[in-house]
PDB file of N, CA, C and O in Angstrom:
ATOM      1  N   UNK A   1     -70.102  66.290 181.689  1.00 49.00           N
ATOM      2  CA  UNK A   1     -69.931  64.327 181.493  1.00 49.00           C
ATOM      3  C   UNK A   1     -69.762  63.884 182.263  1.00 49.00           C
ATOM      4  O   UNK A   1     -70.151  62.836 182.539  1.00 49.00           O
ATOM      5  N   UNK A   2     -69.083  64.271 183.749  1.00 49.00           N
ATOM      6  CA  UNK A   2     -68.431  63.535 184.472  1.00 49.00           C
ATOM      7  C   UNK A   2     -69.265  63.018 185.025  1.00 49.00           C
ATOM      8  O   UNK A   2     -69.598  62.100 185.709  1.00 49.00           O
ATOM      9  N   UNK A   3     -70.672  63.593 185.379  1.00 47.00           N
ATOM     10  CA  UNK A   3     -71.741  63.234 186.055  1.00 47.00           C
ATOM     11  C   UNK A   3     -72.430  61.828 185.486  1.00 47.00           C
ATOM     12  O   UNK A   3     -72.770  60.983 185.899  1.00 47.00           O
ATOM     13  N   UNK A   4     -72.360  61.746 184.246  1.00 50.00           N
ATOM     14  CA  UNK A   4     -73.107  60.703 183.216  1.00 50.00           C
ATOM     15  C   UNK A   4     -71.412  58.986 183.619  1.00 50.00           C
ATOM     16  O   UNK A   4     -72.462  58.069 183.811  1.00 50.00           O
ATOM     17  N   UNK A   5     -70.384  60.109 183.529  1.00 53.00           N
ATOM     18  CA  UNK A   5     -69.655  58.450 184.222  1.00 53.00           C
ATOM     19  C   UNK A   5     -69.435  58.261 185.799  1.00 53.00           C
ATOM     20  O   UNK A   5     -70.249  56.691 185.126  1.00 53.00           O
ATOM     21  N   UNK A   6     -69.909  58.528 186.044  1.00 54.00           N
ATOM     22  CA  UNK A   6     -70.388  58.310 187.222  1.00 54.00           C
ATOM     23  C   UNK A   6     -71.478  57.666 187.427  1.00 54.00           C
ATOM     24  O   UNK A   6     -71.953  57.714 188.744  1.00 54.00           O
ATOM     25  N   UNK A   7     -72.313  58.196 187.191  1.00 56.00           N
ATOM     26  CA  UNK A   7     -73.878  58.191 187.424  1.00 56.00           C
ATOM     27  C   UNK A   7     -74.695  58.773 187.868  1.00 56.00           C
ATOM     28  O   UNK A   7     -75.613  58.126 188.345  1.00 56.00           O
ATOM     29  N   UNK A   8     -73.834  60.058 188.043  1.00 53.00           N
ATOM     30  CA  UNK A   8     -74.994  60.665 188.859  1.00 53.00           C
ATOM     31  C   UNK A   8     -76.145  61.068 188.532  1.00 53.00           C
ATOM     32  O   UNK A   8     -77.076  61.943 189.077  1.00 53.00           O
ATOM     33  N   UNK A   9     -76.336  62.047 187.509  1.00 52.00           N
ATOM     34  CA  UNK A   9     -77.268  62.377 186.245  1.00 52.00           C
ATOM     35  C   UNK A   9     -77.655  63.759 187.078  1.00 52.00           C
ATOM     36  O   UNK A   9     -78.898  63.419 187.593  1.00 52.00           O
ATOM     37  N   UNK A  10     -76.947  64.974 187.464  1.00 48.00           N
ATOM     38  CA  UNK A  10     -77.072  65.806 187.680  1.00 48.00           C
ATOM     39  C   UNK A  10     -77.697  66.998 187.483  1.00 48.00           C
ATOM     40  O   UNK A  10     -78.354  67.866 187.967  1.00 48.00           O
ATOM     41  N   UNK A  11     -77.720  66.476 186.573  1.00 50.00           N
ATOM     42  CA  UNK A  11     -78.788  67.542 185.520  1.00 50.00           C
ATOM     43  C   UNK A  11     -80.974  67.358 186.039  1.00 50.00           C
ATOM     44  O   UNK A  11     -81.034  68.168 185.959  1.00 50.00           O
ATOM     45  N   UNK A  12     -80.444  66.379 186.547  1.00 49.00           N
ATOM     46  CA  UNK A  12     -81.513  66.137 187.184  1.00 49.00           C
ATOM     47  C   UNK A  12     -81.908  66.507 187.795  1.00 49.00           C
ATOM     48  O   UNK A  12     -83.244  66.491 188.970  1.00 49.00           O
ATOM     49  N   UNK A  13     -80.740  67.004 189.142  1.00 49.00           N
ATOM     50  CA  UNK A  13     -81.102  67.148 190.659  1.00 49.00           C
ATOM     51  C   UNK A  13     -81.915  68.464 190.487  1.00 49.00           C
ATOM     52  O   UNK A  13     -81.518  69.755 189.444  1.00 49.00           O
ATOM     53  N   UNK A  14     -82.771  68.443 191.845  1.00 45.00           N
ATOM     54  CA  UNK A  14     -82.900  70.157 192.026  1.00 45.00           C
ATOM     55  C   UNK A  14     -81.687  71.427 192.073  1.00 45.00           C
ATOM     56  O   UNK A  14     -81.070  70.685 193.343  1.00 45.00           O
ATOM     57  N   UNK A  15     -82.494  71.935 191.448  1.00 45.00           N
ATOM     58  CA  UNK A  15     -81.398  73.145 192.335  1.00 45.00           C
ATOM     59  C   UNK A  15     -82.507  74.145 193.008  1.00 45.00           C
ATOM     60  O   UNK A  15     -83.120  74.990 192.495  1.00 45.00           O
ATOM     61  N   UNK A  16     -81.828  75.372 193.835  1.00 60.00           N
ATOM     62  CA  UNK A  16     -82.329  75.889 194.842  1.00 60.00           C
ATOM     63  C   UNK A  16     -83.128  77.407 194.052  1.00 60.00           C
ATOM     64  O   UNK A  16     -84.424  77.487 194.100  1.00 60.00           O
ATOM     65  N   UNK A  17     -82.764  77.668 193.109  1.00 68.00           N
ATOM     66  CA  UNK A  17     -83.384  78.162 191.898  1.00 68.00           C
ATOM     67  C   UNK A  17     -84.674  77.951 191.490  1.00 68.00           C
ATOM     68  O   UNK A  17     -85.462  78.316 190.753  1.00 68.00           O
ATOM     69  N   UNK A  18     -84.627  76.560 191.223  1.00 87.00           N
ATOM     70  CA  UNK A  18     -85.363  76.074 190.493  1.00 87.00           C
ATOM     71  C   UNK A  18     -86.735  75.637 191.418  1.00 87.00           C
ATOM     72  O   UNK A  18     -87.576  74.615 190.547  1.00 87.00           O
ATOM     73  N   UNK A  19     -86.756  75.462 192.506  1.00 93.00           N
ATOM     74  CA  UNK A  19     -87.635  75.308 193.525  1.00 93.00           C
ATOM     75  C   UNK A  19     -88.673  76.049 193.124  1.00 93.00           C
ATOM     76  O   UNK A  19     -88.368  77.394 193.919  1.00 93.00           O
ATOM     77  N   UNK A  20     -89.869  75.604 193.036  1.00 95.00           N
ATOM     78  CA  UNK A  20     -91.047  77.157 193.522  1.00 95.00           C
ATOM     79  C   UNK A  20     -91.198  77.482 194.167  1.00 95.00           C
ATOM     80  O   UNK A  20     -90.555  76.297 195.444  1.00 95.00           O
ATOM     81  N   UNK A  21     -91.280  78.843 194.927  1.00 95.00           N
ATOM     82  CA  UNK A  21     -91.792  79.080 195.968  1.00 95.00           C
ATOM     83  C   UNK A  21     -92.772  78.423 197.036  1.00 95.00           C
ATOM     84  O   UNK A  21     -92.310  77.905 198.669  1.00 95.00           O
ATOM     85  N   UNK A  22     -93.615  77.601 196.544  1.00 96.00           N
ATOM     86  CA  UNK A  22     -95.008  77.045 197.747  1.00 96.00           C
ATOM     87  C   UNK A  22     -93.818  75.704 197.540  1.00 96.00           C
ATOM     88  O   UNK A  22     -94.246  75.327 198.780  1.00 96.00           O
ATOM     89  N   UNK A  23     -93.157  75.011 196.740  1.00 96.00           N
ATOM     90  CA  UNK A  23     -92.990  74.309 197.803  1.00 96.00           C
ATOM     91  C   UNK A  23     -91.618  74.132 198.761  1.00 96.00           C
ATOM     92  O   UNK A  23     -91.259  73.416 199.614  1.00 96.00           O
ATOM     93  N   UNK A  24     -90.434  75.140 198.536  1.00 94.00           N
ATOM     94  CA  UNK A  24     -90.303  75.916 199.689  1.00 94.00           C
ATOM     95  C   UNK A  24     -90.208  76.324 200.299  1.00 94.00           C
ATOM     96  O   UNK A  24     -89.908  76.445 201.742  1.00 94.00           O
ATOM     97  N   UNK A  25     -91.196  77.106 200.738  1.00 95.00           N
ATOM     98  CA  UNK A  25     -92.371  76.705 201.695  1.00 95.00           C
ATOM     99  C   UNK A  25     -92.979  75.968 202.297  1.00 95.00           C
ATOM    100  O   UNK A  25     -92.822  76.356 203.979  1.00 95.00           O
ATOM    101  N   UNK A  26     -93.275  74.898 202.138  1.00 96.00           N
ATOM    102  CA  UNK A  26     -93.944  73.476 202.947  1.00 96.00           C
ATOM    103  C   UNK A  26     -92.921  73.490 203.197  1.00 96.00           C
ATOM    104  O   UNK A  26     -92.405  72.244 204.241  1.00 96.00           O
ATOM    105  N   UNK A  27     -91.442  73.127 202.707  1.00 95.00           N
ATOM    106  CA  UNK A  27     -90.481  72.405 203.558  1.00 95.00           C
ATOM    107  C   UNK A  27     -89.336  73.436 204.382  1.00 95.00           C
ATOM    108  O   UNK A  27     -89.526  72.631 205.646  1.00 95.00           O
ATOM    109  N   UNK A  28     -90.363  74.466 204.723  1.00 94.00           N
ATOM    110  CA  UNK A  28     -89.729  75.436 205.246  1.00 94.00           C
ATOM    111  C   UNK A  28     -90.344  74.827 206.748  1.00 94.00           C
ATOM    112  O   UNK A  28     -89.936  74.685 207.609  1.00 94.00           O
ATOM    113  N   UNK A  29     -91.912  74.958 206.154  1.00 96.00           N
ATOM    114  CA  UNK A  29     -92.845  74.602 207.440  1.00 96.00           C
ATOM    115  C   UNK A  29     -92.995  73.393 207.788  1.00 96.00           C
ATOM    116  O   UNK A  29     -92.834  73.584 209.451  1.00 96.00           O
ATOM    117  N   UNK A  30     -92.636  72.233 206.706  1.00 96.00           N
ATOM    118  CA  UNK A  30     -91.573  70.311 207.692  1.00 96.00           C
ATOM    119  C   UNK A  30     -90.996  70.935 208.469  1.00 96.00           C
ATOM    120  O   UNK A  30     -90.653  70.049 209.878  1.00 96.00           O
ATOM    121  N   UNK A  31     -90.050  72.009 208.573  1.00 94.00           N
ATOM    122  CA  UNK A  31     -88.434  71.474 209.113  1.00 94.00           C
ATOM    123  C   UNK A  31     -89.210  72.057 210.553  1.00 94.00           C
ATOM    124  O   UNK A  31     -87.996  71.596 211.634  1.00 94.00           O
ATOM    125  N   UNK A  32     -89.652  73.244 210.430  1.00 95.00           N
ATOM    126  CA  UNK A  32     -90.653  73.620 211.846  1.00 95.00           C
ATOM    127  C   UNK A  32     -91.034  72.636 212.873  1.00 95.00           C
ATOM    128  O   UNK A  32     -90.851  72.870 213.750  1.00 95.00           O
ATOM    129  N   UNK A  33     -91.908  72.202 211.874  1.00 96.00           N
ATOM    130  CA  UNK A  33     -92.920  71.074 212.423  1.00 96.00           C
ATOM    131  C   UNK A  33     -91.591  69.841 213.369  1.00 96.00           C
ATOM    132  O   UNK A  33     -91.802  69.492 214.152  1.00 96.00           O
ATOM    133  N   UNK A  34     -90.059  69.806 212.569  1.00 94.00           N
ATOM    134  CA  UNK A  34     -89.681  68.503 213.022  1.00 94.00           C
ATOM    135  C   UNK A  34     -88.862  68.964 214.209  1.00 94.00           C
ATOM    136  O   UNK A  34     -88.596  68.467 215.077  1.00 94.00           O
ATOM    137  N   UNK A  35     -89.014  70.371 214.786  1.00 93.00           N
ATOM    138  CA  UNK A  35     -88.122  70.808 215.104  1.00 93.00           C
ATOM    139  C   UNK A  35     -88.623  70.937 216.576  1.00 93.00           C
ATOM    140  O   UNK A  35     -88.684  70.453 217.412  1.00 93.00           O
ATOM    141  N   UNK A  36     -90.252  70.927 216.003  1.00 96.00           N
ATOM    142  CA  UNK A  36     -91.457  70.839 217.363  1.00 96.00           C
ATOM    143  C   UNK A  36     -91.919  69.761 217.763  1.00 96.00           C
ATOM    144  O   UNK A  36     -92.130  69.336 218.615  1.00 96.00           O
ATOM    145  N   UNK A  37     -90.710  68.673 217.160  1.00 96.00           N
ATOM    146  CA  UNK A  37     -91.640  67.141 216.882  1.00 96.00           C
ATOM    147  C   UNK A  37     -92.874  66.978 216.668  1.00 96.00           C
ATOM    148  O   UNK A  37     -93.141  66.097 217.746  1.00 96.00           O
ATOM    149  N   UNK A  38     -93.009  67.195 215.434  1.00 97.00           N
ATOM    150  CA  UNK A  38     -95.168  67.438 215.615  1.00 97.00           C
ATOM    151  C   UNK A  38     -94.948  66.271 214.777  1.00 97.00           C
ATOM    152  O   UNK A  38     -94.325  66.900 212.771  1.00 97.00           O
ATOM    153  N   UNK A  39     -94.360  65.353 214.303  1.00 97.00           N
ATOM    154  CA  UNK A  39     -93.513  63.984 213.224  1.00 97.00           C
ATOM    155  C   UNK A  39     -95.344  63.486 212.684  1.00 97.00           C
ATOM    156  O   UNK A  39     -95.374  64.361 211.223  1.00 97.00           O
ATOM    157  N   UNK A  40     -96.522  63.955 213.283  1.00 98.00           N
ATOM    158  CA  UNK A  40     -97.640  64.390 212.057  1.00 98.00           C
ATOM    159  C   UNK A  40     -97.970  65.138 211.104  1.00 98.00           C
ATOM    160  O   UNK A  40     -98.047  64.932 209.006  1.00 98.00           O
ATOM    161  N   UNK A  41     -97.228  66.556 211.698  1.00 98.00           N
ATOM    162  CA  UNK A  41     -97.616  67.573 210.768  1.00 98.00           C
ATOM    163  C   UNK A  41     -95.806  67.479 209.478  1.00 98.00           C
ATOM    164  O   UNK A  41     -95.982  67.693 208.759  1.00 98.00           O
ATOM    165  N   UNK A  42     -94.921  66.545 210.171  1.00 96.00           N
ATOM    166  CA  UNK A  42     -93.503  66.789 209.722  1.00 96.00           C
ATOM    167  C   UNK A  42     -94.190  65.570 208.361  1.00 96.00           C
ATOM    168  O   UNK A  42     -93.933  66.087 207.007  1.00 96.00           O
ATOM    169  N   UNK A  43     -94.601  64.507 208.462  1.00 97.00           N
ATOM    170  CA  UNK A  43     -95.071  63.484 207.221  1.00 97.00           C
ATOM    171  C   UNK A  43     -96.183  63.759 206.435  1.00 97.00           C
ATOM    172  O   UNK A  43     -96.194  63.912 205.639  1.00 97.00           O
ATOM    173  N   UNK A  44     -97.235  64.556 207.144  1.00 98.00           N
ATOM    174  CA  UNK A  44     -98.452  65.256 206.527  1.00 98.00           C
ATOM    175  C   UNK A  44     -97.633  65.884 205.461  1.00 98.00           C
ATOM    176  O   UNK A  44     -97.421  66.155 204.211  1.00 98.00           O
ATOM    177  N   UNK A  45     -96.449  67.302 205.578  1.00 97.00           N
ATOM    178  CA  UNK A  45     -96.214  68.342 205.265  1.00 97.00           C
ATOM    179  C   UNK A  45     -94.978  67.105 203.506  1.00 97.00           C
ATOM    180  O   UNK A  45     -95.538  67.809 202.636  1.00 97.00           O
ATOM    181  N   UNK A  46     -94.429  66.384 203.960  1.00 97.00           N
ATOM    182  CA  UNK A  46     -93.438  65.780 203.101  1.00 97.00           C
ATOM    183  C   UNK A  46     -94.796  64.848 202.195  1.00 97.00           C
ATOM    184  O   UNK A  46     -94.115  65.234 200.961  1.00 97.00           O
ATOM    185  N   UNK A  47     -95.659  63.769 202.597  1.00 98.00           N
ATOM    186  CA  UNK A  47     -96.341  63.848 201.504  1.00 98.00           C
ATOM    187  C   UNK A  47     -96.943  64.866 200.496  1.00 98.00           C
ATOM    188  O   UNK A  47     -96.739  64.272 199.465  1.00 98.00           O
ATOM    189  N   UNK A  48     -97.095  66.055 200.843  1.00 98.00           N
ATOM    190  CA  UNK A  48     -98.109  66.726 200.095  1.00 98.00           C
ATOM    191  C   UNK A  48     -96.857  67.587 199.783  1.00 98.00           C
ATOM    192  O   UNK A  48     -96.713  67.558 197.870  1.00 98.00           O
ATOM    193  N   UNK A  49     -95.276  67.702 199.347  1.00 97.00           N
ATOM    194  CA  UNK A  49     -94.188  67.862 198.353  1.00 97.00           C
ATOM    195  C   UNK A  49     -94.397  66.715 198.120  1.00 97.00           C
ATOM    196  O   UNK A  49     -93.904  67.289 196.265  1.00 97.00           O
ATOM    197  N   UNK A  50     -93.932  65.600 198.702  1.00 97.00           N
ATOM    198  CA  UNK A  50     -93.712  64.330 197.311  1.00 97.00           C
ATOM    199  C   UNK A  50     -95.285  64.366 196.072  1.00 97.00           C
ATOM    200  O   UNK A  50     -94.895  64.390 195.023  1.00 97.00           O
ATOM    201  N   UNK A  51     -95.958  64.690 196.553  1.00 98.00           N
ATOM    202  CA  UNK A  51     -97.694  64.740 196.004  1.00 98.00           C
ATOM    203  C   UNK A  51     -97.152  65.749 194.385  1.00 98.00           C
ATOM    204  O   UNK A  51     -97.537  65.942 193.572  1.00 98.00           O
ATOM    205  N   UNK A  52     -96.848  66.729 195.243  1.00 97.00           N
ATOM    206  CA  UNK A  52     -95.832  67.693 193.803  1.00 97.00           C
ATOM    207  C   UNK A  52     -95.024  67.671 193.180  1.00 97.00           C
ATOM    208  O   UNK A  52     -94.508  68.392 192.441  1.00 97.00           O
ATOM    209  N   UNK A  53     -94.340  66.066 192.893  1.00 96.00           N
ATOM    210  CA  UNK A  53     -93.187  66.406 192.011  1.00 96.00           C
ATOM    211  C   UNK A  53     -91.810  65.762 192.871  1.00 96.00           C
ATOM    212  O   UNK A  53     -90.752  66.357 192.488  1.00 96.00           O
ATOM    213  N   UNK A  54     -92.499  67.215 194.093  1.00 96.00           N
ATOM    214  CA  UNK A  54     -90.396  66.614 194.526  1.00 96.00           C
ATOM    215  C   UNK A  54     -90.425  66.303 196.228  1.00 96.00           C
ATOM    216  O   UNK A  54     -90.565  65.664 196.698  1.00 96.00           O
ATOM    217  N   UNK A  55     -89.055  65.826 196.155  1.00 96.00           N
ATOM    218  CA  UNK A  55     -88.335  64.879 197.184  1.00 96.00           C
ATOM    219  C   UNK A  55     -87.492  65.607 198.176  1.00 96.00           C
ATOM    220  O   UNK A  55     -86.930  66.530 197.700  1.00 96.00           O
ATOM    221  N   UNK A  56     -87.945  65.763 199.328  1.00 94.00           N
ATOM    222  CA  UNK A  56     -86.825  65.697 199.984  1.00 94.00           C
ATOM    223  C   UNK A  56     -85.911  65.020 200.688  1.00 94.00           C
ATOM    224  O   UNK A  56     -86.793  63.988 201.239  1.00 94.00           O
ATOM    225  N   UNK A  57     -84.657  65.710 201.460  1.00 94.00           N
ATOM    226  CA  UNK A  57     -83.236  64.350 201.875  1.00 94.00           C
ATOM    227  C   UNK A  57     -82.716  65.636 202.203  1.00 94.00           C
ATOM    228  O   UNK A  57     -82.183  65.982 202.782  1.00 94.00           O
ATOM    229  N   UNK A  58     -83.526  64.247 203.888  1.00 91.00           N
ATOM    230  CA  UNK A  58     -83.389  64.914 204.978  1.00 91.00           C
ATOM    231  C   UNK A  58     -81.557  64.631 205.332  1.00 91.00           C
ATOM    232  O   UNK A  58     -81.289  63.545 204.647  1.00 91.00           O
ATOM    233  N   UNK A  59     -80.864  65.331 205.625  1.00 90.00           N
ATOM    234  CA  UNK A  59     -79.137  65.255 206.146  1.00 90.00           C
ATOM    235  C   UNK A  59     -79.096  64.907 207.620  1.00 90.00           C
ATOM    236  O   UNK A  59     -79.700  65.186 208.652  1.00 90.00           O
ATOM    237  N   UNK A  60     -78.201  64.565 208.087  1.00 88.00           N
ATOM    238  CA  UNK A  60     -77.834  64.251 209.101  1.00 88.00           C
ATOM    239  C   UNK A  60     -77.549  65.139 210.217  1.00 88.00           C
ATOM    240  O   UNK A  60     -77.502  65.504 211.508  1.00 88.00           O
ATOM    241  N   UNK A  61     -76.731  66.455 209.856  1.00 87.00           N
ATOM    242  CA  UNK A  61     -76.763  67.474 210.032  1.00 87.00           C
ATOM    243  C   UNK A  61     -78.148  68.744 210.377  1.00 87.00           C
ATOM    244  O   UNK A  61     -78.390  69.800 210.884  1.00 87.00           O
ATOM    245  N   UNK A  62     -78.975  67.999 210.077  1.00 83.00           N
ATOM    246  CA  UNK A  62     -80.383  68.613 210.784  1.00 83.00           C
ATOM    247  C   UNK A  62     -81.140  69.481 208.933  1.00 83.00           C
ATOM    248  O   UNK A  62     -81.975  70.154 209.207  1.00 83.00           O
ATOM    249  N   UNK A  63     -79.962  70.290 208.627  1.00 88.00           N
ATOM    250  CA  UNK A  63     -80.768  70.337 206.788  1.00 88.00           C
ATOM    251  C   UNK A  63     -80.728  69.608 205.778  1.00 88.00           C
ATOM    252  O   UNK A  63     -81.433  68.091 206.537  1.00 88.00           O
ATOM    253  N   UNK A  64     -81.978  69.809 204.940  1.00 91.00           N
ATOM    254  CA  UNK A  64     -82.471  68.959 204.193  1.00 91.00           C
ATOM    255  C   UNK A  64     -82.171  69.346 202.740  1.00 91.00           C
ATOM    256  O   UNK A  64     -81.587  70.820 202.688  1.00 91.00           O
ATOM    257  N   UNK A  65     -82.789  68.491 201.419  1.00 92.00           N
ATOM    258  CA  UNK A  65     -82.073  69.261 200.503  1.00 92.00           C
ATOM    259  C   UNK A  65     -83.500  68.755 199.745  1.00 92.00           C
ATOM    260  O   UNK A  65     -84.213  68.049 200.246  1.00 92.00           O
ATOM    261  N   UNK A  66     -83.754  69.490 198.195  1.00 94.00           N
ATOM    262  CA  UNK A  66     -85.288  69.561 197.933  1.00 94.00           C
ATOM    263  C   UNK A  66     -84.473  69.108 196.383  1.00 94.00           C
ATOM    264  O   UNK A  66     -83.739  70.249 195.572  1.00 94.00           O
ATOM    265  N   UNK A  67     -85.644  68.243 195.712  1.00 93.00           N
ATOM    266  CA  UNK A  67     -85.179  67.603 194.534  1.00 93.00           C
ATOM    267  C   UNK A  67     -86.162  67.682 193.685  1.00 93.00           C
ATOM    268  O   UNK A  67     -86.991  66.750 194.794  1.00 93.00           O
ATOM    269  N   UNK A  68     -86.450  67.707 192.297  1.00 93.00           N
ATOM    270  CA  UNK A  68     -87.668  67.348 191.455  1.00 93.00           C
ATOM    271  C   UNK A  68     -87.322  66.007 191.591  1.00 93.00           C
ATOM    272  O   UNK A  68     -86.520  65.314 191.187  1.00 93.00           O
ATOM    273  N   UNK A  69     -88.733  64.968 191.660  1.00 89.00           N
ATOM    274  CA  UNK A  69     -88.931  63.730 191.079  1.00 89.00           C
ATOM    275  C   UNK A  69     -88.418  63.219 190.010  1.00 89.00           C
ATOM    276  O   UNK A  69     -88.611  63.939 188.715  1.00 89.00           O
TER     277      UNK A  69
END
């Protein structure tokens, strides 16, 4: 209930176990592209993930989260 009070709507946030293996694999491939500074591939993979209904949330420490739109 606290998430509704704070407006977080945690129920809509993707949990790692809820993310399909295909999306996780694309996200991993994107992370590798970013490490290699292959920005075109990184952007293409982000667009592909978004087209499948998921969003990548990049974090300052280099990690990322995945959530369903």
